[in-house]
Coordinates of C-alpha atoms and ligand atoms in Angstrom, one line a residue:
Chain A
M133 CA 0.0 0.0 0.0
T134 CA 1.4 3.4 -1.0
D135 CA 0.7 6.6 0.8
T136 CA -1.7 7.7 -1.9
D137 CA -4.0 4.7 -1.1
I138 CA -4.5 5.8 2.4
K139 CA -8.0 7.3 2.7
Y140 CA -9.5 7.5 6.1
L141 CA -11.6 10.7 5.7
L142 CA -13.3 9.7 2.5
P143 CA -12.8 6.0 2.1
G144 CA -15.6 5.6 -0.3
I145 CA -17.5 3.0 1.7
P146 CA -21.2 3.1 0.8
D147 CA -23.6 4.4 3.5
L148 CA -20.7 5.2 5.9
H149 CA -22.8 8.1 7.1
K150 CA -25.1 5.6 8.9
I151 CA -23.9 4.7 12.4
N152 CA -24.2 0.9 12.0
V153 CA -22.1 0.9 8.9
Y154 CA -19.6 3.2 10.6
E155 CA -19.5 0.9 13.6
K156 CA -19.1 -2.2 11.4
E157 CA -16.0 -0.5 10.0
G158 CA -14.5 -0.1 13.5
G159 CA -16.1 3.2 14.1
Y160 CA -16.3 4.6 17.7
G161 CA -13.5 2.1 18.6
A162 CA -11.1 5.0 18.9
L163 CA -13.5 6.8 21.3
K164 CA -13.7 3.7 23.5
K165 CA -9.9 3.4 23.5
A166 CA -9.5 7.1 24.3
L167 CA -12.0 6.9 27.2
G168 CA -9.7 4.2 28.7
M169 CA -6.7 6.5 28.5
K170 CA -5.9 9.5 30.8
P171 CA -7.1 12.7 29.1
D172 CA -3.5 14.0 29.2
D173 CA -2.2 10.9 27.4
V174 CA -4.8 11.6 24.6
I175 CA -3.4 15.1 24.2
E176 CA 0.2 13.7 24.3
E177 CA -0.6 11.3 21.5
V178 CA -2.1 14.0 19.3
K179 CA 0.9 16.2 20.1
K180 CA 3.2 13.4 19.0
S181 CA 1.3 12.9 15.8
N182 CA 2.1 16.5 14.6
L183 CA -1.5 16.9 13.5
R184 CA -1.8 20.5 12.3
G185 CA -5.0 22.5 11.9
R186 CA -6.8 22.2 8.5
G187 CA -8.7 25.5 8.8
G188 CA -5.9 27.5 7.2
A189 CA -3.4 28.4 9.9
C190 CA -1.7 25.0 10.4
F191 CA -1.6 25.4 14.1
P192 CA -0.5 22.2 16.0
A193 CA -3.7 20.7 17.3
G194 CA -2.3 18.9 20.4
L195 CA -0.5 22.0 21.5
K196 CA -3.7 24.0 21.2
W197 CA -5.6 21.5 23.3
S198 CA -2.9 21.7 26.0
F199 CA -3.5 25.4 26.4
M200 CA -6.9 24.6 28.0
P201 CA -6.7 24.9 31.8
K202 CA -6.8 21.6 33.6
N203 CA -8.7 22.6 36.6
S204 CA -11.4 25.1 35.7
E205 CA -14.3 26.2 37.8
K206 CA -16.1 27.2 34.6
P207 CA -17.4 24.8 32.0
K208 CA -15.2 24.3 29.0
Y209 CA -16.3 24.4 25.4
L210 CA -15.2 23.1 22.0
C211 CA -16.3 24.8 18.8
V212 CA -16.2 22.8 15.6
N213 CA -15.6 25.2 12.7
A214 CA -17.8 24.2 9.8
D215 CA -18.1 27.7 8.4
E216 CA -16.1 26.8 5.2
G217 CA -16.2 30.3 3.7
E218 CA -12.8 30.7 2.1
P219 CA -13.4 30.9 -1.7
G220 CA -12.0 27.8 -3.4
T221 CA -12.7 25.6 -0.3
F222 CA -15.3 22.8 -0.4
K223 CA -13.9 20.0 1.6
D224 CA -15.5 20.0 5.0
R225 CA -18.9 19.4 3.4
E226 CA -17.5 16.2 2.0
I227 CA -16.7 14.9 5.4
I228 CA -20.1 15.9 6.8
E229 CA -21.8 14.3 3.9
H230 CA -19.9 11.0 3.6
N231 CA -18.2 10.5 7.0
P232 CA -20.0 12.6 9.6
H233 CA -19.3 10.1 12.4
A234 CA -15.6 10.5 12.0
L235 CA -16.2 14.2 12.8
I236 CA -18.4 13.3 15.7
E237 CA -16.0 10.7 17.1
G238 CA -13.0 13.1 16.7
T239 CA -15.0 15.8 18.4
L240 CA -15.9 13.5 21.3
I241 CA -12.3 12.4 21.7
A242 CA -11.1 16.0 21.7
S243 CA -13.8 17.0 24.2
Y244 CA -12.8 14.2 26.5
A245 CA -9.1 15.1 26.3
M246 CA -9.8 18.7 27.2
G247 CA -12.7 18.1 29.7
V248 CA -15.2 19.9 27.5
T249 CA -18.8 19.8 28.6
T250 CA -20.5 21.0 25.4
A251 CA -19.3 21.0 21.8
Y252 CA -21.0 23.3 19.2
V253 CA -20.6 22.8 15.5
Y254 CA -20.9 26.2 13.9
I255 CA -22.0 25.5 10.3
R256 CA -22.4 28.0 7.5
G257 CA -26.0 29.0 7.1
E258 CA -26.2 27.9 3.4
Y259 CA -25.2 24.3 4.2
V260 CA -28.8 23.3 5.0
K261 CA -28.5 19.9 3.5
W262 CA -25.3 19.2 5.4
M263 CA -26.7 20.5 8.6
K264 CA -29.5 18.0 8.4
I265 CA -27.1 15.1 7.6
L266 CA -25.0 16.1 10.6
E267 CA -27.9 16.5 12.9
A268 CA -29.2 13.1 11.9
A269 CA -25.8 11.6 12.6
I270 CA -25.6 13.3 16.0
E271 CA -29.0 12.0 16.9
E272 CA -27.9 8.5 16.1
A273 CA -24.8 8.9 18.3
Y274 CA -27.0 10.2 21.1
D275 CA -29.3 7.1 20.7
K276 CA -26.2 4.8 20.9
K277 CA -25.0 6.7 24.0
Y278 CA -21.8 7.9 22.4
I279 CA -23.0 11.4 23.2
G280 CA -24.8 12.5 26.4
K281 CA -24.5 11.3 29.9
N282 CA -21.8 8.8 30.7
I283 CA -20.8 8.2 27.1
A284 CA -20.0 4.6 26.1
G285 CA -20.4 3.5 29.7
S286 CA -17.7 5.9 31.0
K287 CA -17.9 8.5 33.8
Y288 CA -17.6 11.2 31.2
S289 CA -20.6 13.2 29.9
V290 CA -20.7 15.7 27.0
D291 CA -23.3 17.3 24.7
M292 CA -23.0 18.2 21.0
Y293 CA -25.2 20.6 19.1
V294 CA -25.2 22.1 15.6
H295 CA -25.4 25.9 15.4
R296 CA -26.3 27.5 12.1
G297 CA -24.5 30.6 10.9
A298 CA -26.2 33.2 8.7
G299 CA -24.0 34.2 5.8
A300 CA -21.0 36.1 7.1
Y301 CA -17.6 35.0 6.0
I302 CA -16.0 36.7 9.0
C303 CA -17.7 34.3 11.3
G304 CA -15.3 31.6 10.2
E305 CA -12.6 33.6 12.1
E306 CA -12.6 31.9 15.5
S307 CA -13.3 34.9 17.7
S308 CA -16.1 36.1 15.5
L309 CA -17.5 32.6 15.5
M310 CA -17.7 32.7 19.3
N311 CA -19.4 36.1 19.2
S312 CA -21.9 34.9 16.6
L313 CA -22.6 31.8 18.6
E314 CA -23.4 34.0 21.6
G315 CA -26.0 35.8 19.5
E316 CA -23.9 38.8 18.8
R317 CA -22.9 40.4 15.5
G318 CA -19.8 38.5 14.2
Y319 CA -17.1 41.0 15.1
P320 CA -13.6 39.5 15.9
R321 CA -12.4 39.9 19.4
V322 CA -9.0 41.5 20.4
K323 CA -6.5 38.9 21.4
P324 CA -5.2 38.3 24.1
P325 CA -7.1 37.1 26.0
F326 CA -7.0 33.9 24.0
P327 CA -10.0 31.5 23.7
A328 CA -8.4 28.9 25.9
Q329 CA -8.6 31.4 28.8
Y330 CA -11.6 33.5 27.8
G331 CA -13.7 32.1 25.0
L332 CA -17.5 31.4 24.8
W333 CA -19.2 33.2 27.6
G334 CA -15.8 34.0 29.1
C335 CA -15.1 30.3 29.6
P336 CA -12.1 28.2 28.3
T337 CA -12.8 27.3 24.7
T338 CA -11.0 25.6 21.8
I339 CA -11.9 26.0 18.1
N340 CA -10.9 23.4 15.6
N341 CA -11.8 22.9 11.9
V342 CA -13.9 20.0 10.8
E343 CA -11.1 18.2 8.9
T344 CA -8.7 18.6 11.9
L345 CA -11.1 16.8 14.2
A346 CA -12.0 14.1 11.7
N347 CA -8.3 13.1 11.7
V348 CA -8.3 12.3 15.4
P349 CA -9.9 8.9 15.4
V350 CA -7.2 7.3 13.2
I351 CA -4.5 8.9 15.3
I352 CA -5.9 7.3 18.4
N353 CA -6.6 4.0 16.7
N354 CA -3.3 3.5 14.9
G355 CA -1.0 5.7 17.0
A356 CA 1.0 8.8 16.4
D357 CA 4.0 6.7 15.1
W358 CA 1.8 5.4 12.3
Y359 CA 0.2 8.7 11.5
I360 CA 3.4 10.7 11.3
K361 CA 4.6 8.5 8.5
I362 CA 1.9 9.6 6.1
G363 CA 3.1 12.4 3.9
V364 CA 5.4 15.1 5.3
E365 CA 6.6 14.5 8.9
K366 CA 6.2 18.1 10.1
H367 CA 2.8 18.3 8.6
P368 CA 1.5 14.7 8.3
G369 CA -1.7 13.0 7.4
T370 CA -3.9 13.1 4.4
L371 CA -5.4 16.4 3.2
L372 CA -8.6 16.9 1.3
Y373 CA -7.4 19.0 -1.6
G374 CA -10.2 20.8 -3.5
V375 CA -9.2 21.3 -7.1
S376 CA -11.4 23.8 -9.0
G377 CA -11.3 26.2 -12.0
H378 CA -10.0 25.4 -15.4
V379 CA -9.4 21.6 -15.0
N380 CA -10.9 18.7 -16.7
N381 CA -11.7 16.8 -13.5
P382 CA -12.4 19.1 -10.6
G383 CA -13.2 17.7 -7.2
V384 CA -12.0 16.8 -3.7
F385 CA -9.0 14.4 -3.5
E386 CA -7.8 12.8 -0.3
L387 CA -4.0 12.5 -0.6
P388 CA -1.1 12.7 1.7
T389 CA 0.4 16.1 2.6
G390 CA 3.3 17.0 0.3
V391 CA 1.8 15.8 -2.9
L392 CA 3.2 17.6 -6.0
L393 CA 1.0 20.6 -7.0
T394 CA 1.6 19.6 -10.6
D395 CA 0.2 16.1 -9.8
L396 CA -2.9 17.7 -8.3
I397 CA -3.5 19.6 -11.5
Y398 CA -2.5 17.1 -14.2
K399 CA -2.8 13.7 -12.6
Y400 CA -5.8 14.1 -10.3
G401 CA -7.4 17.2 -11.8
G402 CA -7.1 15.8 -15.3
G403 CA -5.0 18.7 -16.6
V404 CA -6.0 22.1 -17.9
R405 CA -9.3 22.2 -19.9
S406 CA -9.3 22.2 -23.7
G407 CA -5.6 21.5 -23.8
K408 CA -4.8 25.0 -22.8
K409 CA -1.6 26.1 -21.0
L410 CA -1.6 26.9 -17.3
K411 CA -1.2 30.5 -16.4
A412 CA -1.7 30.7 -12.7
V413 CA -2.6 28.8 -9.5
I414 CA -4.0 29.9 -6.2
P415 CA -2.9 26.9 -4.1
G416 CA -4.8 27.2 -0.8
G417 CA -8.0 29.2 -1.1
S418 CA -8.5 32.8 -2.3
S419 CA -6.4 34.5 0.3
T420 CA -3.2 32.5 -0.4
P421 CA -0.7 34.3 -2.7
I422 CA -1.2 33.5 -6.4
L423 CA 1.6 31.6 -8.2
R424 CA 2.7 31.7 -11.8
G425 CA 2.0 28.5 -13.7
D426 CA 5.6 28.4 -14.9
S427 CA 6.9 28.4 -11.3
I428 CA 5.3 25.4 -9.7
E429 CA 7.5 22.6 -10.9
G430 CA 8.5 20.6 -7.8
V431 CA 6.3 22.6 -5.5
R432 CA 4.7 20.3 -2.9
M433 CA 1.5 20.8 -1.0
D434 CA 2.6 21.2 2.6
A435 CA 3.1 24.2 4.8
D436 CA 6.9 24.5 4.4
S437 CA 7.2 23.8 0.7
L438 CA 4.5 26.3 -0.2
M439 CA 6.0 28.9 2.0
E440 CA 9.3 28.4 0.2
A441 CA 7.4 28.9 -3.1
G442 CA 6.1 32.2 -1.8
S443 CA 2.6 31.1 -1.0
S444 CA 0.7 29.1 1.7
I445 CA -1.1 25.8 2.0
G446 CA -4.2 27.6 3.5
T447 CA -7.2 25.3 3.2
G448 CA -5.8 23.2 0.3
G449 CA -8.3 24.7 -2.1
V450 CA -6.4 24.8 -5.5
I451 CA -7.8 27.2 -8.0
V452 CA -6.5 26.6 -11.5
M453 CA -6.4 29.3 -14.2
D454 CA -5.6 28.8 -17.9
E455 CA -3.7 31.0 -20.3
D456 CA -6.8 33.0 -21.3
T457 CA -7.5 34.1 -17.7
D458 CA -7.5 37.9 -17.1
I459 CA -5.6 38.1 -13.8
P460 CA -6.4 41.7 -12.9
D461 CA -10.1 40.8 -13.4
I462 CA -9.8 37.8 -11.0
I463 CA -7.9 39.9 -8.4
E464 CA -10.7 42.5 -8.7
R465 CA -13.2 39.8 -7.9
I466 CA -11.2 38.6 -4.9
S467 CA -10.8 42.2 -3.6
R468 CA -14.5 42.8 -4.0
F469 CA -15.1 39.7 -1.8
Y470 CA -12.8 40.8 1.0
H471 CA -14.2 44.4 0.9
H472 CA -17.7 43.0 1.1
E473 CA -16.8 40.7 4.0
S474 CA -14.7 43.1 6.0
C475 CA -16.7 43.6 9.3
G476 CA -15.7 47.3 9.3
Q477 CA -14.2 47.2 12.8
C478 CA -10.6 48.1 11.9
T479 CA -9.9 51.2 9.8
P480 CA -7.1 49.8 7.7
C481 CA -9.2 46.9 6.6
R482 CA -12.5 48.7 6.2
E483 CA -11.0 51.5 4.2
G484 CA -8.2 49.7 2.6
T485 CA -10.2 46.8 1.1
G486 CA -12.5 49.4 -0.4
W487 CA -9.7 51.4 -1.9
M488 CA -8.1 48.3 -3.4
E489 CA -11.3 47.2 -5.0
K490 CA -11.8 50.7 -6.4
I491 CA -8.3 51.1 -7.8
I492 CA -8.3 47.6 -9.4
K493 CA -11.7 48.3 -10.9
R494 CA -10.4 51.5 -12.4
I495 CA -7.4 49.7 -13.9
N496 CA -9.7 47.0 -15.4
R497 CA -11.9 49.7 -16.9
G498 CA -8.9 51.2 -18.7
E499 CA -8.8 54.3 -16.5
G500 CA -5.9 53.3 -14.4
K501 CA -2.8 55.5 -13.8
L502 CA 0.8 54.3 -13.7
K503 CA 1.2 55.2 -10.1
D504 CA -1.9 53.1 -9.2
L505 CA 0.1 50.0 -8.9
D506 CA 2.3 51.6 -6.3
V507 CA -0.7 53.0 -4.4
L508 CA -2.2 49.5 -4.5
L509 CA 0.9 48.0 -3.0
D510 CA 1.0 50.7 -0.4
V511 CA -2.6 50.2 0.6
A512 CA -2.1 46.4 0.8
N513 CA 1.1 46.8 2.9
N514 CA -0.7 49.1 5.3
I515 CA -3.5 46.6 5.9
E516 CA -1.2 43.6 6.4
G517 CA -0.5 43.1 10.1
N518 CA -2.5 46.1 11.2
T519 CA -5.9 44.5 11.9
I520 CA -7.5 42.6 14.8
C521 CA -8.0 39.5 12.7
A522 CA -6.4 38.0 9.7
L523 CA -9.0 39.1 7.2
G524 CA -6.9 42.1 6.4
D525 CA -3.9 39.9 5.6
A526 CA -6.1 37.7 3.5
A527 CA -7.2 40.7 1.5
A528 CA -3.7 42.0 1.1
W529 CA -1.9 38.9 -0.1
P530 CA -3.7 38.2 -3.4
V531 CA -3.1 41.9 -4.4
Q532 CA 0.6 41.9 -3.4
S533 CA 1.4 38.6 -5.0
A534 CA -0.5 39.4 -8.3
I535 CA 1.3 42.7 -8.7
K536 CA 4.6 41.1 -8.0
R537 CA 4.0 38.1 -10.3
F538 CA 1.7 39.5 -13.0
R539 CA 2.7 43.1 -13.1
D540 CA 2.8 43.1 -16.9
E541 CA -0.9 42.2 -17.0
F542 CA -1.8 45.2 -14.9
E543 CA 0.5 47.5 -16.8
A544 CA -1.0 46.3 -20.1
K545 CA -4.3 47.8 -19.0
I546 CA -2.8 51.2 -18.2
D547 CA -2.3 53.7 -20.9
V548 CA 1.2 54.6 -19.8
E549 CA 1.8 57.7 -22.0
K550 CA -1.6 59.2 -21.2
T551 CA -1.2 58.8 -17.5
A552 CA 2.5 59.2 -16.9
A553 CA 2.1 62.9 -16.3
A554 CA -1.1 62.6 -14.1
Chain B
M82 CA -45.9 35.4 16.6
L83 CA -44.3 32.0 16.4
N84 CA -46.7 29.1 16.1
E85 CA -46.8 26.6 18.8
A86 CA -44.6 24.0 17.1
R87 CA -41.9 26.5 16.5
R88 CA -42.2 28.0 19.9
E89 CA -41.6 24.5 21.4
Q90 CA -38.7 24.1 19.1
L91 CA -37.2 27.4 20.3
D92 CA -37.7 26.4 23.9
K93 CA -35.7 23.3 23.3
I94 CA -33.0 25.1 21.5
I95 CA -32.7 27.7 24.3
K96 CA -31.7 24.9 26.7
R97 CA -28.6 24.1 24.7
Y98 CA -26.9 27.3 25.9
P99 CA -26.1 28.8 29.2
K100 CA -27.5 32.2 28.1
K101 CA -30.8 32.8 26.2
Q102 CA -29.2 35.3 23.8
A103 CA -27.3 32.5 22.1
A104 CA -30.6 31.3 20.7
L105 CA -31.0 34.5 18.8
L106 CA -29.8 33.2 15.4
P107 CA -31.9 30.0 15.7
A108 CA -34.9 32.1 16.8
L109 CA -34.6 34.5 13.8
Y110 CA -34.4 31.5 11.5
L111 CA -37.7 30.1 13.0
V112 CA -39.4 33.5 12.4
Q113 CA -38.1 33.7 8.9
E114 CA -39.1 30.2 8.1
Q115 CA -42.7 31.0 9.3
A116 CA -43.2 34.5 7.8
G117 CA -40.7 34.6 4.9
Y118 CA -38.9 37.6 6.5
I119 CA -38.3 39.2 9.8
S120 CA -40.6 42.2 10.5
K121 CA -40.0 44.9 13.2
E122 CA -42.8 43.3 15.2
A123 CA -41.1 39.9 15.0
M124 CA -37.9 41.4 16.1
Q125 CA -39.6 42.9 19.1
Y126 CA -41.3 39.6 19.9
I127 CA -37.9 37.8 19.8
A128 CA -36.3 40.5 21.9
D129 CA -39.0 40.0 24.5
Y130 CA -38.8 36.2 24.3
L131 CA -35.0 36.1 24.8
E132 CA -35.0 39.1 27.2
I133 CA -32.6 41.2 25.1
P134 CA -32.9 44.7 23.8
Y135 CA -34.8 45.3 20.5
G136 CA -31.8 47.3 19.2
H137 CA -29.6 44.3 19.7
V138 CA -31.9 42.1 17.6
L139 CA -32.1 44.7 14.9
G140 CA -28.3 45.0 14.8
V141 CA -27.9 41.3 14.4
V142 CA -30.6 41.0 11.7
T143 CA -28.8 43.7 9.6
F144 CA -25.3 42.2 10.2
Y145 CA -26.1 38.8 8.6
T146 CA -26.9 38.6 4.9
M147 CA -29.2 35.5 5.3
F148 CA -31.8 37.4 7.4
Y149 CA -34.3 39.4 5.4
D150 CA -36.0 42.4 7.0
K151 CA -38.3 42.7 3.9
P152 CA -40.3 40.2 2.0
I153 CA -38.4 38.6 -0.9
G154 CA -39.4 36.5 -3.9
R155 CA -40.8 33.0 -3.5
H156 CA -37.7 31.6 -5.2
H157 CA -34.5 33.2 -4.1
I158 CA -32.0 32.6 -6.9
Q159 CA -28.5 33.1 -5.6
V160 CA -25.7 32.7 -8.1
C161 CA -22.2 32.3 -6.9
T162 CA -19.9 34.7 -8.8
N163 CA -16.7 34.1 -6.8
V164 CA -13.5 33.1 -8.4
S165 CA -14.0 29.4 -9.3
C166 CA -17.5 30.1 -10.6
R167 CA -16.4 33.2 -12.4
L168 CA -13.7 31.2 -14.2
L169 CA -16.4 28.8 -15.5
G170 CA -19.0 31.4 -16.6
S171 CA -21.1 32.6 -13.7
E172 CA -21.2 36.1 -15.3
P173 CA -23.2 35.1 -18.4
L174 CA -25.3 32.9 -16.3
V175 CA -26.4 35.9 -14.1
S176 CA -27.3 37.9 -17.2
H177 CA -29.2 35.0 -18.7
I178 CA -31.3 34.4 -15.5
G179 CA -31.9 38.2 -15.2
K180 CA -33.2 38.3 -18.8
Q181 CA -35.4 35.2 -18.3
C182 CA -36.9 36.7 -15.1
S183 CA -36.8 40.3 -16.2
I184 CA -34.9 41.4 -13.2
K185 CA -31.4 42.6 -12.3
P186 CA -29.3 41.2 -9.4
G187 CA -30.8 42.6 -6.2
E188 CA -34.3 42.8 -7.6
T189 CA -37.5 40.9 -7.1
S190 CA -39.8 40.2 -10.0
E191 CA -43.1 42.1 -10.0
D192 CA -45.2 38.9 -9.5
G193 CA -43.1 38.2 -6.4
R194 CA -41.9 34.9 -7.8
F195 CA -38.2 35.5 -8.1
T196 CA -35.4 37.4 -6.3
L197 CA -32.0 37.3 -8.0
S198 CA -28.8 37.8 -6.0
E199 CA -25.1 37.5 -6.8
V200 CA -23.5 35.8 -3.8
E201 CA -20.1 34.9 -2.5
C202 CA -18.5 31.4 -2.6
L203 CA -21.0 28.8 -1.5
G204 CA -18.4 26.0 -0.9
S205 CA -19.3 24.3 -4.1
C206 CA -16.3 25.4 -6.3
G207 CA -15.6 21.9 -7.6
T208 CA -19.0 21.8 -9.3
A209 CA -19.0 25.3 -10.6
P210 CA -20.8 27.2 -11.9
M211 CA -23.5 26.8 -9.3
M212 CA -26.4 28.5 -7.6
Q213 CA -28.6 28.1 -4.6
V214 CA -32.4 28.4 -4.8
N215 CA -33.9 28.8 -1.4
D216 CA -32.3 25.9 0.5
D217 CA -31.2 23.8 -2.4
Y218 CA -27.8 23.8 -4.3
H219 CA -27.8 23.4 -8.1
E220 CA -24.4 22.5 -9.4
N221 CA -22.5 22.1 -12.7
L222 CA -25.0 24.5 -14.3
T223 CA -25.5 25.0 -18.0
V224 CA -28.0 27.4 -19.7
E225 CA -30.2 24.4 -20.5
K226 CA -30.2 23.2 -16.9
V227 CA -31.0 26.7 -15.6
D228 CA -33.9 27.1 -18.1
A229 CA -35.4 23.8 -17.1
L230 CA -35.1 24.8 -13.4
L231 CA -36.7 28.2 -14.0
E232 CA -39.5 26.5 -15.9
S233 CA -40.2 24.1 -13.0
M234 CA -40.5 27.1 -10.6
K235 CA -43.2 28.9 -12.6
Ligands
FMN181 C1 -11.4 35.8 8.0 C2 -11.2 34.4 8.4 C3 -12.0 33.4 8.0 C4 -11.9 32.1 8.5 N1 -12.7 31.1 8.1 C5 -12.6 29.9 8.5 C6 -13.5 28.8 8.1 O1 -14.4 29.1 7.4 N2 -13.3 27.6 8.6 C7 -12.2 27.3 9.4 O2 -12.1 26.1 9.8 N3 -11.3 28.2 9.8 C8 -11.5 29.5 9.4 N4 -10.6 30.5 9.8 C9 -9.5 30.1 10.7 C10 -10.0 30.1 12.2 O3 -9.9 31.4 12.7 C11 -9.3 29.1 13.0 O4 -7.9 29.3 12.9 C12 -9.5 27.6 12.8 O5 -10.9 27.3 12.7 C13 -8.8 26.8 13.8 O6 -9.0 25.4 13.5 P1 -7.7 24.5 13.2 O7 -6.6 24.9 14.1 O8 -8.2 23.1 13.5 O9 -7.4 24.8 11.8 C14 -10.8 31.8 9.3 C15 -9.9 32.8 9.7 C16 -10.1 34.1 9.2 C17 -9.1 35.1 9.7
FES182 S1 -16.5 30.0 -6.1 FE1 -18.6 29.5 -6.5 S2 -19.0 28.0 -5.0 FE2 -16.9 28.5 -4.5

């Protein structure tokens, strides 16, 4: 068996979303095993596995769990982030649709390890179908006593509920998510204090992405030593890569970390449509820096390799663009998105995202000035790092990288002679 | 304001949280499900029910795009125009739907049947172009598919 055959998130077993099928495949065995371990040993195993967050920031999951206070007078909470809002990302819904019990089991193991009393799944409001699937699966797990009082015959009790968002991208950011869950507008909170100290209702809270938690059962079942051998050691496991845009065979592919970006596009994605040439790739969701098609030879899909290539793994959502793509047009669309979704709390983001959209629009209309590109970079640089949450950075990176790597395309839209003097 | 079944549902939901206010989004969904939109009176009702200020409810309704404070069309057509969908032709699709329904994005048809919106990524980029009509996703769209769908909604 080679690495590429390992598929534990989407193994393609028919009816796996039903609890009896999941159990027949060994499901909830990891939960029972974990309940027989000390909570700290569960955290230790996850730490040893090097599991890193799949929500975009790659934060080590075990380390995050260890930040939760051991002895807390207050109840502790876990939020499962199913907001899946980053453009180009469509993977968590696959887990919820085809393997919801892996998510539930992972959530329960994490909850036990941290001493959580209630876990809330915050799911984007548009995912009505997936919300229903997940709620049905949770009900099954309650009926089988995997959730609720004294789960699986242990002394540990925990509840798990689905909470529906209402169409705001910013609520995927962990502190906005908590505000939204509390029935507030989804404004990010200033950190510190961090969620592990002061989260939901001021209580210790951890937030993890759906895919992160769905990785936990195999780690407990097979051990960290097994897990760390899949893909890249510092960022191991399989990833759900979403390939979209100008490819023949778009979709979600479960493959180890560190797979070649070119393999994702040509081997799994079936190559660029209509035999066209590749112009550009956004490798990890719309906020990750855009790469030139002629610069991706040998680039691997893991945190370190992509950073070296000048981008980021993000959510693993690969957007492929062929030779006919109008890059400034695509960047305008991305800028419109971040402007629309900025919550307006921080001035650099609220104003800056608006300016960026306006200037790129002007360039695309043929009314740009030569100095606009420098102004754009200046605005982007002033947003980056100057906001409460990372939405500002997410808005700045596409613009900075596109001007750096596709400057000629922007300049081609500017009438240099006419505007040089202006 | 909420019928009995929905009120019972809301009472059950409230128990999931240590504070009543956390049931605000679920409560607003229940109202919207029943009435199609969230009126000022409904906001006051929810405010009283959850023991929070009316102004807070109003602020929340206006913050989230999925809450409507005015009636909208029976079929809310929401076409994703974000990157992956744009690359595969969401733009012409929006114009086509607009022409078929005689409305522009942001408008509701005179007979109250359709509202057309351009929306952000719906997490369906691998099956682009796509749109959502009320609660349902329609993926891998073509003009023919859209026409058949519009026909079925008449
Ligand atoms: C603007 C913004 C939007 C985000 N949206 C999501 C999202 O939709 N889903 C998600 O899992 N994480 C999202 N994140 C990341 C979360 O803040 C957080 O890092 C993540 O849920 C932690 O889980 P992980 O450590 O398991 O990856 C977003 C971050 C920002 C700044
Ligand atoms: S870009 Fe249209 S669904 Fe993601």
